[in-house]
């Protein structure tokens, strides 16, 4: 099987303060996917200009140049869940928190998780929680949040589920906390104005706030709740695209793995790229830590069932699903089988050489000629 390489995209937006604009509610630019005259297979990727993405980092590194597969960026999935758009054939690949994938499977949407994404480290958390400088809300004084307001940018997602569980597990009465939903770029100004007492932030905004200690204080991070295995938002692809272009899917996963490994080995440089691709000041931004080799595991996916069960609203039927019903390593060139790893503890070093010659057979997608 051929290994292809990549295309460069340089995208520079204005400074982060100029990004106070609403994301579009519909996908734009959804042209028909498929192979072009040059033999390159394109995949329509649901992309938010201010969100971190290994797909876009790979673009900056030139990993899509001369590749046999290449992204076509379309608008973010906001009005309709990404997994539904995959099922409808509006997009080909997306990434999002795994509880959305669980819900999508319950609803019968046809897609498969094929590559892992971020994990948590103390210094590179999936999320960080900030207060106004001088606030009495601290990791050791969480009860101080009762009667006050938390600003977050989504519900039934990592932004609200993780902090709710963390506070609940530490004796906070959630009924006494006001949760206010805001666009990500509006949470920090709300903290400054005193309208929000604690805000939930992802990279690259985490670094932007860390660079302003006179205004903001990091109270704690998502690592304090779910440890190193949290944060998985795997790359999911429509089954129709996977069936039509299995070799392109394999190459896609390989490029995602290469990009994740590079980012982990170069945290400063990857953070600068994160700033460049999202439009925030590059000297202030932070990036995520990623699962090595893009290999998927059971433990970091299973925790989403536990999280939603504790503080979320699980859909009826979700309790009958397990990670293997949604995710596979069948398309990963660094996997020895289609099986999920038991844990990311089994995946701590970079694998330099491909471990297989093709696509493994998986019950999730019927691929002609797949290996047993």
mmCIF file of N, CA and C in Angstrom, residues 120-235:
data_model
loop_
_atom_site.group_PDB
_atom_site.id
_atom_site.type_symbol
_atom_site.label_atom_id
_atom_site.label_comp_id
_atom_site.label_asym_id
_atom_site.label_seq_id
_atom_site.Cartn_x
_atom_site.Cartn_y
_atom_site.Cartn_z
ATOM 1 N N UNK A 120 -5.172 14.180 28.234
ATOM 2 C CA UNK A 120 -4.883 15.233 29.205
ATOM 3 C C UNK A 120 -3.516 15.046 29.841
ATOM 4 N N UNK A 121 -2.818 16.134 30.007
ATOM 5 C CA UNK A 121 -1.623 16.198 30.840
ATOM 6 C C UNK A 121 -1.797 17.389 31.789
ATOM 7 N N UNK A 122 -1.148 17.365 32.949
ATOM 8 C CA UNK A 122 -1.288 18.512 33.856
ATOM 9 C C UNK A 122 -0.904 19.824 33.194
ATOM 10 N N UNK A 123 0.159 19.819 32.375
ATOM 11 C CA UNK A 123 0.617 21.040 31.724
ATOM 12 C C UNK A 123 -0.032 21.275 30.362
ATOM 13 N N UNK A 124 -0.734 20.280 29.845
ATOM 14 C CA UNK A 124 -1.446 20.421 28.571
ATOM 15 C C UNK A 124 -2.850 19.827 28.727
ATOM 16 N N UNK A 125 -3.702 20.505 29.484
ATOM 17 C CA UNK A 125 -5.037 19.955 29.753
ATOM 18 C C UNK A 125 -5.993 20.138 28.585
ATOM 19 N N UNK A 126 -6.988 19.302 28.567
ATOM 20 C CA UNK A 126 -8.053 19.461 27.582
ATOM 21 C C UNK A 126 -8.827 20.750 27.831
ATOM 22 N N UNK A 127 -9.077 21.049 29.110
ATOM 23 C CA UNK A 127 -9.769 22.280 29.492
ATOM 24 C C UNK A 127 -9.136 22.856 30.754
ATOM 25 N N UNK A 128 -9.255 24.162 30.894
ATOM 26 C CA UNK A 128 -8.832 24.826 32.129
ATOM 27 C C UNK A 128 -9.934 25.775 32.566
ATOM 28 N N UNK A 129 -10.002 26.009 33.880
ATOM 29 C CA UNK A 129 -11.082 26.792 34.475
ATOM 30 C C UNK A 129 -10.488 28.033 35.132
ATOM 31 N N UNK A 130 -10.928 29.193 34.677
ATOM 32 C CA UNK A 130 -10.351 30.457 35.125
ATOM 33 C C UNK A 130 -11.367 31.310 35.863
ATOM 34 N N UNK A 131 -10.845 32.054 36.840
ATOM 35 C CA UNK A 131 -11.624 33.060 37.560
ATOM 36 C C UNK A 131 -10.992 34.422 37.307
ATOM 37 N N UNK A 132 -11.660 35.455 37.755
ATOM 38 C CA UNK A 132 -11.051 36.775 37.777
ATOM 39 C C UNK A 132 -9.948 36.778 38.830
ATOM 40 N N UNK A 133 -8.853 37.431 38.545
ATOM 41 C CA UNK A 133 -7.744 37.483 39.504
ATOM 42 C C UNK A 133 -8.250 38.001 40.851
ATOM 43 N N UNK A 134 -7.862 37.305 41.919
ATOM 44 C CA UNK A 134 -8.272 37.699 43.263
ATOM 45 C C UNK A 134 -9.531 37.021 43.760
ATOM 46 N N UNK A 135 -10.139 36.163 42.923
ATOM 47 C CA UNK A 135 -11.361 35.467 43.325
ATOM 48 C C UNK A 135 -11.084 34.491 44.462
ATOM 49 N N UNK A 136 -12.103 34.261 45.298
ATOM 50 C CA UNK A 136 -11.956 33.279 46.381
ATOM 51 C C UNK A 136 -12.280 31.860 45.920
ATOM 52 N N UNK A 137 -12.646 31.691 44.651
ATOM 53 C CA UNK A 137 -12.918 30.353 44.110
ATOM 54 C C UNK A 137 -11.585 29.715 43.736
ATOM 55 N N UNK A 138 -11.219 28.668 44.445
ATOM 56 C CA UNK A 138 -9.963 27.968 44.197
ATOM 57 C C UNK A 138 -10.207 26.461 44.241
ATOM 58 N N UNK A 139 -9.207 25.712 43.877
ATOM 59 C CA UNK A 139 -9.278 24.252 43.921
ATOM 60 C C UNK A 139 -9.564 23.763 45.335
ATOM 61 N N UNK A 140 -9.102 24.510 46.323
ATOM 62 C CA UNK A 140 -9.302 24.131 47.721
ATOM 63 C C UNK A 140 -10.528 24.805 48.348
ATOM 64 N N UNK A 141 -11.232 25.577 47.567
ATOM 65 C CA UNK A 141 -12.413 26.279 48.077
ATOM 66 C C UNK A 141 -13.501 26.278 47.008
ATOM 67 N N UNK A 142 -13.877 25.092 46.564
ATOM 68 C CA UNK A 142 -14.840 24.970 45.477
ATOM 69 C C UNK A 142 -16.257 25.350 45.907
ATOM 70 N N UNK A 143 -16.551 25.227 47.190
ATOM 71 C CA UNK A 143 -17.892 25.594 47.670
ATOM 72 C C UNK A 143 -18.184 27.074 47.426
ATOM 73 N N UNK A 144 -17.142 27.858 47.206
ATOM 74 C CA UNK A 144 -17.333 29.285 46.961
ATOM 75 C C UNK A 144 -18.074 29.555 45.661
ATOM 76 N N UNK A 145 -18.190 28.555 44.803
ATOM 77 C CA UNK A 145 -18.884 28.736 43.533
ATOM 78 C C UNK A 145 -20.394 28.692 43.709
ATOM 79 N N UNK A 146 -20.858 28.167 44.838
ATOM 80 C CA UNK A 146 -22.308 28.120 45.083
ATOM 81 C C UNK A 146 -22.875 29.535 45.137
ATOM 82 N N UNK A 147 -23.976 29.720 44.439
ATOM 83 C CA UNK A 147 -24.586 31.035 44.361
ATOM 84 C C UNK A 147 -23.990 31.923 43.283
ATOM 85 N N UNK A 148 -23.068 31.370 42.531
ATOM 86 C CA UNK A 148 -22.389 32.165 41.504
ATOM 87 C C UNK A 148 -22.583 31.537 40.122
ATOM 88 N N UNK A 149 -21.926 32.116 39.117
ATOM 89 C CA UNK A 149 -22.184 31.755 37.722
ATOM 90 C C UNK A 149 -20.944 31.196 37.044
ATOM 91 N N UNK A 150 -21.159 30.088 36.319
ATOM 92 C CA UNK A 150 -20.102 29.497 35.500
ATOM 93 C C UNK A 150 -20.446 29.729 34.033
ATOM 94 N N UNK A 151 -19.485 30.250 33.292
ATOM 95 C CA UNK A 151 -19.670 30.480 31.866
ATOM 96 C C UNK A 151 -19.071 29.351 31.055
ATOM 97 N N UNK A 152 -19.872 28.781 30.170
ATOM 98 C CA UNK A 152 -19.391 27.687 29.313
ATOM 99 C C UNK A 152 -20.040 27.823 27.946
ATOM 100 N N UNK A 153 -19.490 27.114 26.972
ATOM 101 C CA UNK A 153 -19.950 27.331 25.603
ATOM 102 C C UNK A 153 -20.764 26.181 25.031
ATOM 103 N N UNK A 154 -21.244 25.281 25.872
ATOM 104 C CA UNK A 154 -22.062 24.196 25.356
ATOM 105 C C UNK A 154 -22.636 23.364 26.480
ATOM 106 N N UNK A 155 -23.697 22.646 26.170
ATOM 107 C CA UNK A 155 -24.290 21.727 27.130
ATOM 108 C C UNK A 155 -24.207 20.314 26.582
ATOM 109 N N UNK A 156 -24.304 19.347 27.488
ATOM 110 C CA UNK A 156 -24.154 17.930 27.139
ATOM 111 C C UNK A 156 -22.865 17.692 26.370
ATOM 112 N N UNK A 157 -21.807 18.334 26.817
ATOM 113 C CA UNK A 157 -20.499 18.220 26.179
ATOM 114 C C UNK A 157 -19.439 18.284 27.258
ATOM 115 N N UNK A 158 -18.185 18.249 26.837
ATOM 116 C CA UNK A 158 -17.102 18.296 27.811
ATOM 117 C C UNK A 158 -17.148 19.565 28.649
ATOM 118 N N UNK A 159 -17.608 20.671 28.073
ATOM 119 C CA UNK A 159 -17.545 21.936 28.789
ATOM 120 C C UNK A 159 -18.434 21.984 30.022
ATOM 121 N N UNK A 160 -19.546 21.269 29.999
ATOM 122 C CA UNK A 160 -20.393 21.283 31.187
ATOM 123 C C UNK A 160 -20.335 19.981 31.974
ATOM 124 N N UNK A 161 -20.194 18.845 31.298
ATOM 125 C CA UNK A 161 -20.229 17.564 32.003
ATOM 126 C C UNK A 161 -19.047 17.391 32.954
ATOM 127 N N UNK A 162 -17.860 17.763 32.507
ATOM 128 C CA UNK A 162 -16.664 17.525 33.329
ATOM 129 C C UNK A 162 -16.665 18.398 34.570
ATOM 130 N N UNK A 163 -16.955 19.673 34.401
ATOM 131 C CA UNK A 163 -16.925 20.548 35.575
ATOM 132 C C UNK A 163 -18.062 20.208 36.539
ATOM 133 N N UNK A 164 -19.219 19.796 36.016
ATOM 134 C CA UNK A 164 -20.316 19.418 36.902
ATOM 135 C C UNK A 164 -19.937 18.203 37.747
ATOM 136 N N UNK A 165 -19.316 17.220 37.120
ATOM 137 C CA UNK A 165 -18.914 16.045 37.890
ATOM 138 C C UNK A 165 -17.833 16.397 38.909
ATOM 139 N N UNK A 166 -16.861 17.219 38.487
ATOM 140 C CA UNK A 166 -15.777 17.590 39.388
ATOM 141 C C UNK A 166 -16.322 18.335 40.602
ATOM 142 N N UNK A 167 -17.212 19.275 40.365
ATOM 143 C CA UNK A 167 -17.791 20.027 41.486
ATOM 144 C C UNK A 167 -18.647 19.113 42.366
ATOM 145 N N UNK A 168 -19.450 18.279 41.739
ATOM 146 C CA UNK A 168 -20.313 17.359 42.490
ATOM 147 C C UNK A 168 -19.494 16.419 43.349
ATOM 148 N N UNK A 169 -18.416 15.891 42.797
ATOM 149 C CA UNK A 169 -17.556 14.968 43.539
ATOM 150 C C UNK A 169 -16.813 15.651 44.682
ATOM 151 N N UNK A 170 -16.797 16.982 44.636
ATOM 152 C CA UNK A 170 -16.102 17.728 45.693
ATOM 153 C C UNK A 170 -17.073 18.512 46.579
ATOM 154 N N UNK A 171 -18.316 18.015 46.652
ATOM 155 C CA UNK A 171 -19.248 18.522 47.637
ATOM 156 C C UNK A 171 -20.012 19.759 47.260
ATOM 157 N N UNK A 172 -19.938 20.197 46.008
ATOM 158 C CA UNK A 172 -20.675 21.385 45.592
ATOM 159 C C UNK A 172 -22.107 20.994 45.224
ATOM 160 N N UNK A 173 -23.074 21.756 45.683
ATOM 161 C CA UNK A 173 -24.476 21.550 45.349
ATOM 162 C C UNK A 173 -24.740 22.214 43.997
ATOM 163 N N UNK A 174 -24.871 21.409 42.937
ATOM 164 C CA UNK A 174 -25.023 21.957 41.591
ATOM 165 C C UNK A 174 -26.305 22.773 41.432
ATOM 166 N N UNK A 175 -27.301 22.486 42.245
ATOM 167 C CA UNK A 175 -28.551 23.252 42.160
ATOM 168 C C UNK A 175 -28.363 24.702 42.592
ATOM 169 N N UNK A 176 -27.253 24.975 43.261
ATOM 170 C CA UNK A 176 -26.966 26.335 43.717
ATOM 171 C C UNK A 176 -26.011 27.071 42.786
ATOM 172 N N UNK A 177 -25.694 26.460 41.642
ATOM 173 C CA UNK A 177 -24.768 27.065 40.690
ATOM 174 C C UNK A 177 -25.523 27.431 39.422
ATOM 175 N N UNK A 178 -25.288 28.616 38.905
ATOM 176 C CA UNK A 178 -25.896 29.057 37.648
ATOM 177 C C UNK A 178 -24.934 28.767 36.503
ATOM 178 N N UNK A 179 -25.389 28.031 35.495
ATOM 179 C CA UNK A 179 -24.572 27.726 34.325
ATOM 180 C C UNK A 179 -25.076 28.571 33.161
ATOM 181 N N UNK A 180 -24.214 29.444 32.652
ATOM 182 C CA UNK A 180 -24.565 30.384 31.595
ATOM 183 C C UNK A 180 -23.842 30.015 30.309
ATOM 184 N N UNK A 181 -24.582 29.769 29.240
ATOM 185 C CA UNK A 181 -23.988 29.377 27.968
ATOM 186 C C UNK A 181 -23.656 30.612 27.134
ATOM 187 N N UNK A 182 -22.371 30.704 26.738
ATOM 188 C CA UNK A 182 -21.876 31.814 25.937
ATOM 189 C C UNK A 182 -20.969 31.289 24.839
ATOM 190 N N UNK A 183 -20.755 32.076 23.824
ATOM 191 C CA UNK A 183 -19.760 31.719 22.824
ATOM 192 C C UNK A 183 -18.382 31.734 23.487
ATOM 193 N N UNK A 184 -17.454 30.854 23.079
ATOM 194 C CA UNK A 184 -16.164 30.735 23.772
ATOM 195 C C UNK A 184 -15.434 32.060 23.944
ATOM 196 N N UNK A 185 -15.447 32.893 22.904
ATOM 197 C CA UNK A 185 -14.693 34.140 22.961
ATOM 198 C C UNK A 185 -15.345 35.196 23.836
ATOM 199 N N UNK A 186 -16.571 34.935 24.302
ATOM 200 C CA UNK A 186 -17.265 35.909 25.144
ATOM 201 C C UNK A 186 -17.159 35.606 26.633
ATOM 202 N N UNK A 187 -16.631 34.433 26.980
ATOM 203 C CA UNK A 187 -16.565 34.049 28.396
ATOM 204 C C UNK A 187 -15.560 34.907 29.153
ATOM 205 N N UNK A 188 -14.373 35.105 28.594
ATOM 206 C CA UNK A 188 -13.347 35.904 29.286
ATOM 207 C C UNK A 188 -13.812 37.338 29.521
ATOM 208 N N UNK A 189 -14.367 38.042 28.528
ATOM 209 C CA UNK A 189 -14.880 39.380 28.804
ATOM 210 C C UNK A 189 -15.966 39.395 29.881
ATOM 211 N N UNK A 190 -16.778 38.331 29.927
ATOM 212 C CA UNK A 190 -17.821 38.257 30.951
ATOM 213 C C UNK A 190 -17.215 38.120 32.343
ATOM 214 N N UNK A 191 -16.095 37.390 32.433
ATOM 215 C CA UNK A 191 -15.397 37.291 33.721
ATOM 216 C C UNK A 191 -14.879 38.662 34.135
ATOM 217 N N UNK A 192 -14.275 39.377 33.192
ATOM 218 C CA UNK A 192 -13.736 40.705 33.500
ATOM 219 C C UNK A 192 -14.831 41.652 33.989
ATOM 220 N N UNK A 193 -16.023 41.553 33.396
ATOM 221 C CA UNK A 193 -17.117 42.450 33.770
ATOM 222 C C UNK A 193 -17.833 42.003 35.037
ATOM 223 N N UNK A 194 -17.480 40.809 35.555
ATOM 224 C CA UNK A 194 -18.127 40.311 36.755
ATOM 225 C C UNK A 194 -19.442 39.612 36.510
ATOM 226 N N UNK A 195 -19.765 39.352 35.248
ATOM 227 C CA UNK A 195 -21.005 38.662 34.910
ATOM 228 C C UNK A 195 -20.875 37.152 35.062
ATOM 229 N N UNK A 196 -19.642 36.662 35.013
ATOM 230 C CA UNK A 196 -19.330 35.240 35.178
ATOM 231 C C UNK A 196 -18.230 35.135 36.225
ATOM 232 N N UNK A 197 -18.351 34.148 37.102
ATOM 233 C CA UNK A 197 -17.370 33.995 38.188
ATOM 234 C C UNK A 197 -16.304 32.951 37.875
ATOM 235 N N UNK A 198 -16.640 32.001 37.013
ATOM 236 C CA UNK A 198 -15.685 30.967 36.607
ATOM 237 C C UNK A 198 -15.995 30.623 35.156
ATOM 238 N N UNK A 199 -14.950 30.487 34.334
ATOM 239 C CA UNK A 199 -15.152 30.173 32.930
ATOM 240 C C UNK A 199 -14.448 28.898 32.524
ATOM 241 N N UNK A 200 -15.016 28.209 31.533
ATOM 242 C CA UNK A 200 -14.451 26.970 30.997
ATOM 243 C C UNK A 200 -13.789 27.291 29.663
ATOM 244 N N UNK A 201 -12.513 26.895 29.521
ATOM 245 C CA UNK A 201 -11.752 27.256 28.331
ATOM 246 C C UNK A 201 -10.969 26.063 27.763
ATOM 247 N N UNK A 202 -10.898 26.027 26.442
ATOM 248 C CA UNK A 202 -10.035 25.091 25.723
ATOM 249 C C UNK A 202 -8.795 25.836 25.222
ATOM 250 N N UNK A 203 -7.720 25.093 24.886
ATOM 251 C CA UNK A 203 -6.688 25.716 24.072
ATOM 252 C C UNK A 203 -7.304 26.141 22.743
ATOM 253 N N UNK A 204 -6.811 27.175 22.083
ATOM 254 C CA UNK A 204 -5.647 27.984 22.464
ATOM 255 C C UNK A 204 -5.941 29.094 23.474
ATOM 256 N N UNK A 205 -7.228 29.287 23.830
ATOM 257 C CA UNK A 205 -7.572 30.362 24.760
ATOM 258 C C UNK A 205 -6.951 30.173 26.136
ATOM 259 N N UNK A 206 -6.666 28.932 26.508
ATOM 260 C CA UNK A 206 -6.039 28.691 27.817
ATOM 261 C C UNK A 206 -4.748 29.483 27.925
ATOM 262 N N UNK A 207 -3.927 29.399 26.883
ATOM 263 C CA UNK A 207 -2.665 30.135 26.906
ATOM 264 C C UNK A 207 -2.846 31.633 26.894
ATOM 265 N N UNK A 208 -3.854 32.111 26.198
ATOM 266 C CA UNK A 208 -4.128 33.545 26.151
ATOM 267 C C UNK A 208 -4.452 34.061 27.549
ATOM 268 N N UNK A 209 -5.254 33.315 28.292
ATOM 269 C CA UNK A 209 -5.602 33.743 29.648
ATOM 270 C C UNK A 209 -4.428 33.590 30.610
ATOM 271 N N UNK A 210 -3.636 32.536 30.439
ATOM 272 C CA UNK A 210 -2.460 32.360 31.296
ATOM 273 C C UNK A 210 -1.480 33.524 31.135
ATOM 274 N N UNK A 211 -1.491 34.145 29.961
ATOM 275 C CA UNK A 211 -0.572 35.250 29.702
ATOM 276 C C UNK A 211 -1.039 36.563 30.330
ATOM 277 N N UNK A 212 -2.195 36.547 30.997
ATOM 278 C CA UNK A 212 -2.742 37.756 31.614
ATOM 279 C C UNK A 212 -3.049 37.515 33.096
ATOM 280 N N UNK A 213 -2.025 37.184 33.902
ATOM 281 C CA UNK A 213 -2.266 36.865 35.319
ATOM 282 C C UNK A 213 -2.825 38.024 36.125
ATOM 283 N N UNK A 214 -2.706 39.240 35.617
ATOM 284 C CA UNK A 214 -3.279 40.389 36.323
ATOM 285 C C UNK A 214 -4.794 40.427 36.193
ATOM 286 N N UNK A 215 -5.324 39.690 35.207
ATOM 287 C CA UNK A 215 -6.766 39.672 34.970
ATOM 288 C C UNK A 215 -7.418 38.339 35.336
ATOM 289 N N UNK A 216 -6.692 37.233 35.084
ATOM 290 C CA UNK A 216 -7.296 35.905 35.227
ATOM 291 C C UNK A 216 -6.389 34.977 36.033
ATOM 292 N N UNK A 217 -7.039 34.048 36.751
ATOM 293 C CA UNK A 217 -6.311 33.030 37.519
ATOM 294 C C UNK A 217 -6.848 31.652 37.154
ATOM 295 N N UNK A 218 -5.948 30.723 36.842
ATOM 296 C CA UNK A 218 -6.358 29.348 36.586
ATOM 297 C C UNK A 218 -6.635 28.654 37.914
ATOM 298 N N UNK A 219 -7.884 28.253 38.124
ATOM 299 C CA UNK A 219 -8.273 27.645 39.398
ATOM 300 C C UNK A 219 -7.971 26.153 39.428
ATOM 301 N N UNK A 220 -8.243 25.457 38.321
ATOM 302 C CA UNK A 220 -7.975 24.019 38.200
ATOM 303 C C UNK A 220 -8.151 23.641 36.735
ATOM 304 N N UNK A 221 -7.936 22.366 36.402
ATOM 305 C CA UNK A 221 -8.043 21.918 35.014
ATOM 306 C C UNK A 221 -8.849 20.629 34.947
ATOM 307 N N UNK A 222 -9.162 20.207 33.730
ATOM 308 C CA UNK A 222 -9.901 18.956 33.537
ATOM 309 C C UNK A 222 -9.098 17.750 33.997
ATOM 310 N N UNK A 223 -7.775 17.871 34.030
ATOM 311 C CA UNK A 223 -6.945 16.769 34.523
ATOM 312 C C UNK A 223 -7.302 16.437 35.963
ATOM 313 N N UNK A 224 -7.726 17.426 36.721
ATOM 314 C CA UNK A 224 -8.091 17.199 38.121
ATOM 315 C C UNK A 224 -9.317 16.306 38.240
ATOM 316 N N UNK A 225 -10.139 16.238 37.191
ATOM 317 C CA UNK A 225 -11.316 15.370 37.230
ATOM 318 C C UNK A 225 -11.020 14.012 36.616
ATOM 319 N N UNK A 226 -10.624 13.986 35.361
ATOM 320 C CA UNK A 226 -10.567 12.695 34.671
ATOM 321 C C UNK A 226 -9.157 12.175 34.405
ATOM 322 N N UNK A 227 -8.132 12.907 34.879
ATOM 323 C CA UNK A 227 -6.777 12.392 34.753
ATOM 324 C C UNK A 227 -6.299 12.324 33.318
ATOM 325 N N UNK A 228 -5.318 11.462 33.025
ATOM 326 C CA UNK A 228 -4.672 11.471 31.711
ATOM 327 C C UNK A 228 -5.507 10.904 30.576
ATOM 328 N N UNK A 229 -6.559 10.153 30.891
ATOM 329 C CA UNK A 229 -7.299 9.490 29.811
ATOM 330 C C UNK A 229 -8.476 10.293 29.294
ATOM 331 N N UNK A 230 -8.667 11.487 29.811
ATOM 332 C CA UNK A 230 -9.831 12.261 29.405
ATOM 333 C C UNK A 230 -9.646 13.009 28.102
ATOM 334 N N UNK A 231 -10.776 13.471 27.589
ATOM 335 C CA UNK A 231 -10.725 14.408 26.478
ATOM 336 C C UNK A 231 -10.881 13.853 25.096
ATOM 337 N N UNK A 232 -11.049 12.551 24.953
ATOM 338 C CA UNK A 232 -11.101 11.996 23.604
ATOM 339 C C UNK A 232 -12.253 12.569 22.782
ATOM 340 N N UNK A 233 -11.892 13.105 21.642
ATOM 341 C CA UNK A 233 -12.866 13.544 20.636
ATOM 342 C C UNK A 233 -12.413 12.922 19.316
ATOM 343 N N UNK A 234 -12.622 11.627 19.153
ATOM 344 C CA UNK A 234 -12.017 10.916 18.016
ATOM 345 C C UNK A 234 -12.496 11.418 16.663
ATOM 346 N N UNK A 235 -11.691 11.157 15.666
ATOM 347 C CA UNK A 235 -12.076 11.468 14.292
ATOM 348 C C UNK A 235 -13.031 10.392 13.813
#
